[in-house]
CSV table of C-alpha atoms in Angstrom, one decimal:
chain,number,residue,atom,x,y,z
S,18,MET,CA,6.2,11.2,148.0
S,19,ARG,CA,6.6,14.7,148.7
S,20,TYR,CA,4.0,17.7,149.1
S,21,HIS,CA,4.4,21.1,147.9
S,22,PRO,CA,2.2,23.1,150.5
S,23,ARG,CA,-0.9,25.4,150.0
S,24,TYR,CA,-1.9,26.9,152.8
S,25,ALA,CA,-5.7,28.4,152.5
S,26,HIS,CA,-6.2,32.5,154.0
S,27,ALA,CA,-8.6,31.2,157.1
S,28,PHE,CA,-5.9,28.6,157.7
S,29,LYS,CA,-3.2,31.5,157.7
S,30,LYS,CA,-5.1,33.6,160.0
S,31,GLN,CA,-5.9,30.4,162.3
S,32,TYR,CA,-2.1,30.4,162.5
S,33,LYS,CA,-0.9,33.3,163.1
S,34,LYS,CA,-3.4,32.9,166.4
S,35,LEU,CA,-2.1,29.7,166.6
S,36,GLN,CA,1.8,31.7,166.5
S,37,HIS,CA,0.6,33.6,169.4
S,38,SER,CA,-0.8,31.3,172.4
S,39,GLY,CA,2.0,29.6,171.9
S,40,LEU,CA,1.2,26.2,169.4
S,41,LYS,CA,3.2,26.5,166.9
S,42,LYS,CA,3.7,22.3,167.2
S,43,ILE,CA,1.7,22.3,163.1
S,44,ALA,CA,3.1,19.8,159.6
S,45,THR,CA,5.2,22.5,158.8
S,46,ALA,CA,6.2,22.9,155.1
S,47,LEU,CA,8.5,22.0,152.6
S,48,ASP,CA,8.8,18.6,153.2
S,49,VAL,CA,5.7,17.7,153.8
S,50,THR,CA,4.0,14.3,153.2
S,51,ILE,CA,1.3,11.9,153.9
S,52,GLU,CA,3.0,9.4,155.5
S,53,THR,CA,4.3,12.1,158.6
S,54,LEU,CA,0.8,12.8,159.3
S,55,LEU,CA,-0.3,8.8,160.2
S,56,PRO,CA,1.3,9.9,164.1
S,57,TYR,CA,-2.0,11.6,164.2
S,58,ARG,CA,-5.1,10.1,163.4
S,59,ALA,CA,-5.3,11.2,160.5
S,60,HIS,CA,-8.5,10.6,158.8
S,61,LYS,CA,-10.9,11.2,155.7
S,62,LEU,CA,-14.4,14.2,157.0
S,63,VAL,CA,-17.9,13.0,155.3
S,64,GLY,CA,-20.7,15.9,154.7
S,65,ARG,CA,-20.3,19.0,153.2
S,66,LEU,CA,-16.3,18.4,153.7
S,67,GLU,CA,-16.0,15.6,152.0
S,68,GLY,CA,-12.9,14.8,149.6
S,69,TYR,CA,-10.9,17.1,153.1
S,70,TYR,CA,-9.1,15.4,155.9
S,71,GLU,CA,-8.2,15.5,159.8
S,72,CYS,CA,-5.4,15.2,162.1
S,73,HIS,CA,-5.5,16.3,165.8
S,74,VAL,CA,-2.0,17.4,166.5
S,75,GLN,CA,-3.3,17.9,169.4
S,76,PRO,CA,-6.3,15.9,171.1
S,77,ASP,CA,-8.1,19.5,170.5
S,78,TRP,CA,-5.8,20.5,168.2
S,79,LEU,CA,-6.8,19.7,164.2
S,80,LEU,CA,-5.7,20.3,160.8
S,81,VAL,CA,-7.4,20.1,157.9
S,82,TYR,CA,-6.7,19.6,154.7
S,83,ARG,CA,-7.1,18.6,150.9
S,84,VAL,CA,-4.7,16.5,149.1
S,85,CYS,CA,-4.3,17.2,145.4
S,86,GLU,CA,-2.2,13.7,143.7
S,87,ASP,CA,-2.2,15.3,140.2
S,88,GLU,CA,0.6,18.5,141.2
S,89,LYS,CA,1.3,17.0,144.7
S,90,ILE,CA,0.1,19.7,146.3
S,91,LEU,CA,-1.0,19.3,150.0
S,92,GLU,CA,-4.1,22.5,151.0
S,93,LEU,CA,-4.2,23.5,154.5
S,94,VAL,CA,-7.5,24.2,154.6
S,95,ALA,CA,-7.8,25.4,158.1
S,96,THR,CA,-6.6,24.1,162.1
S,97,GLY,CA,-8.0,25.1,165.6
S,98,THR,CA,-10.2,23.9,168.1
S,99,HIS,CA,-13.3,20.7,167.1
S,100,SER,CA,-15.1,23.8,168.7
S,101,SER,CA,-13.7,26.7,166.3
S,102,LEU,CA,-14.2,24.6,163.6
S,103,PHE,CA,-17.2,22.6,163.4
S,104,GLU,CA,-19.8,25.2,164.5
């Protein structure tokens, strides 16, 4: 099932920083499916981030996202290390 990406402002800024650091492996753009995120330990978040998901792109590099099933949108919300995202 195909989803259209939507990029949150914070995600765009964080992604730009990661590109400068040489980390380019990320769930990109135009043909993102939920199934492609499953090998990266995708799981639901709880608490104040209920309704969001997280997957591990690398052991300490996360991608936080939200899925809108009605509109078939995958919103990329944030990316970074555990400490940079959850402090």
